[in-house]
Amino acid sequence: AQKVTQAQTEISVVEKEDVTLDCVYETRDTTYYLFWYKQPPSGELVFLIRRNSFDEQNEISGRYSWNFQKSTSSFNFTITASQVVDSAVYFCALSGRDDKIIFGKGTRLHILP
Amino acid sequence: KAGVTQTPRYLIKTRGQQVTLSCSPISGHRSVSWYQQTPGQGLQFLFEYFSETQRNKGNFPGRFSGRQFSNSRSEMNVSTLELGDSALYLCASSFTQQGASRGYTFGSGTRLTVV
């Protein structure tokens, strides 16, 4: 069975600090996709990144970076120099052979001014 | 380009009633999926439609049903509402039927409250 675990339920940091959101996944599929979504108070899930299981290169997009490590089944997300607008719930997700997205429980991030 | 549109945004219904939620995907997108989000269970997959056919289904009782029209718009219906059906219902669309592996575009959701 597939599973995504986000152990951090809630995190609070002061603006401009760096913060890392952890994600650990379980799957028996050899081909799978990992995602991060952001859910601001307005409710919609905003797509941030997609990674396939064969691409372990880290990715950086502005202040956001992602570290994918198959050896530890982890796909962590780091926000550098956090801003108040980064406050939201962040979801890590996994999609495998059955083409259904399984979401983690989410991490609520508070960036304090 | 308009995003995924869900109507209504908020809904209050009484136990035992039925409800229909609507989702208009991004123009050109043919796949629509529905998710239920609750504080306790998180985001759970309900079903996916592609070209008017249900392609995938989650583990929900038969009270939850859906359909997709020829213009790709989708509706989901919940009959005999229970208090536990109170949730945010999110719709997502993608161009291909392999939407989950490509990444979806989500709507803002319909918040259903059952009293």
Short mmCIF file of C-alpha atoms in Angstrom, two decimals:
data_model
loop_
_atom_site.label_atom_id
_atom_site.label_comp_id
_atom_site.label_asym_id
_atom_site.label_seq_id
_atom_site.Cartn_x
_atom_site.Cartn_y
_atom_site.Cartn_z
CA ALA A 1 0.00 0.00 0.00
CA GLN A 2 1.13 3.51 -0.67
CA LYS A 3 1.60 5.97 2.14
CA VAL A 4 2.88 9.51 2.65
CA THR A 5 3.94 10.69 6.08
CA GLN A 6 4.44 14.29 7.04
CA ALA A 7 5.51 14.04 10.65
CA GLN A 8 5.44 17.78 11.27
CA THR A 9 1.84 18.80 11.91
CA GLU A 10 2.56 22.47 12.51
CA ILE A 11 5.68 24.63 12.31
CA SER A 12 6.20 28.26 13.28
CA VAL A 13 9.25 30.25 12.27
CA VAL A 14 10.13 33.91 12.25
CA GLU A 15 10.23 35.65 8.90
CA LYS A 16 13.53 35.31 7.01
CA GLU A 17 14.41 32.03 8.69
CA ASP A 18 14.89 28.92 6.58
CA VAL A 19 12.44 26.08 7.14
CA THR A 20 12.39 22.46 5.95
CA LEU A 21 9.22 20.41 5.61
CA ASP A 22 9.76 16.68 5.83
CA CYS A 23 8.07 14.04 3.72
CA VAL A 24 8.58 10.27 3.85
CA TYR A 25 6.78 7.94 1.46
CA GLU A 26 6.14 4.24 1.01
CA THR A 27 5.42 2.48 -2.26
CA ARG A 28 6.15 -0.81 -3.97
CA ASP A 29 5.89 0.70 -7.43
CA THR A 30 9.15 1.21 -9.28
CA THR A 31 7.72 4.11 -11.24
CA TYR A 32 6.04 6.78 -9.20
CA TYR A 33 5.67 10.53 -8.92
CA LEU A 34 6.08 12.79 -5.94
CA PHE A 35 4.48 16.19 -5.54
CA TRP A 36 4.30 19.15 -3.24
CA TYR A 37 1.17 21.30 -3.09
CA LYS A 38 0.48 24.48 -1.16
CA GLN A 39 -2.97 25.24 0.26
CA PRO A 40 -3.42 28.90 1.20
CA PRO A 41 -6.45 30.02 3.27
CA SER A 42 -8.48 30.42 0.06
CA GLY A 43 -8.62 26.63 -0.15
CA GLU A 44 -7.31 25.64 -3.56
CA LEU A 45 -4.31 23.36 -3.80
CA VAL A 46 -1.50 25.05 -5.68
CA PHE A 47 0.92 22.76 -7.51
CA LEU A 48 4.56 23.42 -6.61
CA ILE A 49 6.61 20.57 -8.02
CA ARG A 50 6.48 17.09 -9.53
CA ARG A 51 9.33 14.60 -9.44
CA ASN A 52 9.44 11.15 -11.02
CA SER A 53 11.12 8.23 -9.31
CA PHE A 54 14.00 8.12 -11.77
CA ASP A 55 15.07 11.70 -11.28
CA GLU A 56 16.88 12.21 -8.00
CA GLN A 57 18.33 15.56 -8.89
CA ASN A 58 17.60 18.25 -6.36
CA GLU A 59 15.65 21.20 -7.65
CA ILE A 60 15.74 24.87 -6.79
CA SER A 61 13.12 27.41 -7.79
CA GLY A 62 13.72 30.81 -6.30
CA ARG A 63 13.47 30.48 -2.53
CA TYR A 64 12.12 26.93 -2.81
CA SER A 65 14.25 23.80 -3.02
CA TRP A 66 13.50 20.12 -2.92
CA ASN A 67 15.69 17.22 -1.86
CA PHE A 68 14.66 13.79 -3.18
CA GLN A 69 16.47 10.77 -1.72
CA LYS A 70 15.27 7.33 -2.79
CA SER A 71 17.60 5.63 -0.30
CA THR A 72 15.62 7.11 2.58
CA SER A 73 12.29 7.43 0.70
CA SER A 74 12.21 11.11 1.46
CA PHE A 75 11.23 14.20 -0.52
CA ASN A 76 11.88 17.21 1.67
CA PHE A 77 10.99 20.80 0.88
CA THR A 78 13.00 23.80 2.05
CA ILE A 79 11.93 27.43 1.98
CA THR A 80 14.86 29.82 2.25
CA ALA A 81 14.41 33.29 3.75
CA SER A 82 10.75 32.62 4.54
CA GLN A 83 8.12 35.30 4.06
CA VAL A 84 4.72 35.83 5.66
CA VAL A 85 3.08 34.96 2.33
CA ASP A 86 4.55 31.47 2.65
CA SER A 87 2.13 30.78 5.50
CA ALA A 88 -0.10 27.93 4.35
CA VAL A 89 -0.64 24.21 4.64
CA TYR A 90 1.81 22.21 2.54
CA PHE A 91 1.02 18.74 1.28
CA CYS A 92 3.39 16.11 0.01
CA ALA A 93 1.78 13.58 -2.32
CA LEU A 94 2.55 10.37 -4.18
CA SER A 95 1.12 8.84 -7.34
CA GLY A 96 1.94 5.35 -8.52
CA ARG A 97 0.81 2.73 -10.96
CA ASP A 98 -2.87 3.11 -10.03
CA ASP A 99 -2.65 6.80 -11.00
CA LYS A 100 -4.32 8.03 -7.81
CA ILE A 101 -2.71 10.77 -5.79
CA ILE A 102 -2.21 9.89 -2.14
CA PHE A 103 -1.67 12.94 0.06
CA GLY A 104 0.09 13.28 3.37
CA LYS A 105 -1.79 14.89 6.26
CA GLY A 106 -0.11 18.22 5.58
CA THR A 107 2.13 20.57 7.53
CA ARG A 108 0.68 23.90 8.63
CA LEU A 109 3.39 26.52 8.32
CA HIS A 110 3.19 29.82 10.19
CA ILE A 111 5.63 32.53 9.25
CA LEU A 112 5.68 35.14 12.00
CA PRO A 113 6.50 38.75 11.13
CA LYS B 1 -7.18 31.17 -19.09
CA ALA B 2 -9.84 30.44 -16.48
CA GLY B 3 -8.96 27.97 -13.75
CA VAL B 4 -11.01 25.16 -12.32
CA THR B 5 -14.36 26.53 -11.18
CA GLN B 6 -16.38 24.92 -8.44
CA THR B 7 -19.89 25.93 -7.46
CA PRO B 8 -21.23 26.69 -5.01
CA ARG B 9 -18.39 27.78 -2.70
CA TYR B 10 -20.38 27.16 0.46
CA LEU B 11 -23.35 24.94 1.17
CA ILE B 12 -25.33 24.07 4.27
CA LYS B 13 -27.57 21.01 4.17
CA THR B 14 -29.56 18.99 6.67
CA ARG B 15 -28.92 15.36 7.50
CA GLY B 16 -30.77 13.06 5.14
CA GLN B 17 -30.86 15.52 2.27
CA GLN B 18 -28.92 15.14 -0.95
CA VAL B 19 -26.52 17.57 -2.57
CA THR B 20 -24.99 18.13 -5.98
CA LEU B 21 -21.67 19.90 -6.46
CA SER B 22 -20.42 21.20 -9.78
CA CYS B 23 -16.96 21.47 -11.30
CA SER B 24 -15.95 23.13 -14.56
CA PRO B 25 -12.43 22.11 -15.58
CA ILE B 26 -9.90 24.24 -17.36
CA SER B 27 -10.84 24.61 -21.01
CA GLY B 28 -9.45 21.65 -22.94
CA HIS B 29 -8.96 19.47 -19.88
CA ARG B 30 -10.79 16.17 -20.16
CA SER B 31 -9.97 14.56 -16.83
CA VAL B 32 -11.73 15.58 -13.63
CA SER B 33 -11.05 14.16 -10.19
CA TRP B 34 -12.77 14.76 -6.88
CA TYR B 35 -11.25 14.79 -3.41
CA GLN B 36 -12.77 15.11 0.04
CA GLN B 37 -10.79 17.03 2.66
CA THR B 38 -11.61 16.72 6.36
CA PRO B 39 -9.52 17.59 9.43
CA GLY B 40 -9.50 13.99 10.58
CA GLN B 41 -8.93 12.06 7.37
CA GLY B 42 -7.12 14.67 5.32
CA LEU B 43 -7.40 14.56 1.54
CA GLN B 44 -9.06 11.44 0.20
CA PHE B 45 -9.64 10.49 -3.41
CA LEU B 46 -13.28 10.07 -4.41
CA PHE B 47 -13.27 9.38 -8.14
CA GLU B 48 -11.88 10.37 -11.51
CA TYR B 49 -13.67 10.86 -14.82
CA PHE B 50 -12.16 11.00 -18.26
CA SER B 51 -14.21 11.54 -21.40
CA GLU B 52 -17.47 10.89 -19.51
CA THR B 53 -16.24 7.55 -18.11
CA GLN B 54 -15.36 6.84 -14.51
CA ARG B 55 -11.77 5.75 -14.62
CA ASN B 56 -10.87 5.41 -10.97
CA LYS B 57 -12.77 5.22 -7.71
CA GLY B 58 -11.79 5.64 -4.08
CA ASN B 59 -13.16 3.85 -1.03
CA PHE B 60 -16.35 5.74 -0.43
CA PRO B 61 -19.87 4.37 0.04
CA GLY B 62 -22.34 4.26 -2.82
CA ARG B 63 -24.00 7.44 -1.51
CA PHE B 64 -21.20 9.28 -3.28
CA SER B 65 -21.57 9.34 -7.03
CA GLY B 66 -20.48 11.45 -9.93
CA ARG B 67 -20.72 12.00 -13.61
CA GLN B 68 -19.07 13.89 -16.39
CA PHE B 69 -20.73 15.58 -19.30
CA SER B 70 -19.63 15.82 -22.91
CA ASN B 71 -18.21 19.31 -22.25
CA SER B 72 -16.04 17.80 -19.47
CA ARG B 73 -17.96 19.52 -16.71
CA SER B 74 -18.48 17.21 -13.77
CA GLU B 75 -20.94 16.88 -10.96
CA MET B 76 -20.74 14.88 -7.79
CA ASN B 77 -23.78 13.89 -5.79
CA VAL B 78 -24.05 12.82 -2.19
CA SER B 79 -27.34 11.28 -1.12
CA THR B 80 -28.70 10.79 2.40
CA LEU B 81 -26.23 13.22 3.90
CA GLU B 82 -24.56 12.40 7.22
CA LEU B 83 -22.84 14.76 9.63
CA GLY B 84 -19.52 13.16 8.71
CA ASP B 85 -19.92 14.30 5.12
CA SER B 86 -19.13 17.85 6.22
CA ALA B 87 -15.93 18.62 4.36
CA LEU B 88 -14.19 20.65 1.72
CA TYR B 89 -14.75 18.97 -1.64
CA LEU B 90 -12.03 19.71 -4.14
CA CYS B 91 -12.16 19.18 -7.85
CA ALA B 92 -9.04 18.87 -9.99
CA SER B 93 -8.58 18.76 -13.73
CA SER B 94 -5.88 17.70 -16.12
CA PHE B 95 -5.49 17.45 -19.86
CA THR B 96 -4.75 13.73 -20.02
CA GLN B 97 -6.19 10.71 -18.27
CA GLN B 98 -2.87 10.27 -16.51
CA GLY B 99 -3.69 13.30 -14.47
CA ALA B 100 -2.31 12.07 -11.19
CA SER B 101 1.14 11.44 -12.61
CA ARG B 102 1.21 14.76 -14.43
CA GLY B 103 -0.08 16.90 -11.59
CA TYR B 104 -3.52 18.37 -11.30
CA THR B 105 -4.89 21.89 -11.25
CA PHE B 106 -7.28 22.22 -8.34
CA GLY B 107 -10.29 24.42 -7.82
CA SER B 108 -11.00 26.36 -4.63
CA GLY B 109 -13.45 23.77 -3.42
CA THR B 110 -16.99 23.62 -2.11
CA ARG B 111 -17.30 23.69 1.65
CA LEU B 112 -20.24 21.51 2.64
CA THR B 113 -21.65 21.69 6.14
CA VAL B 114 -24.22 19.11 7.19
CA VAL B 115 -26.32 20.05 10.22
#
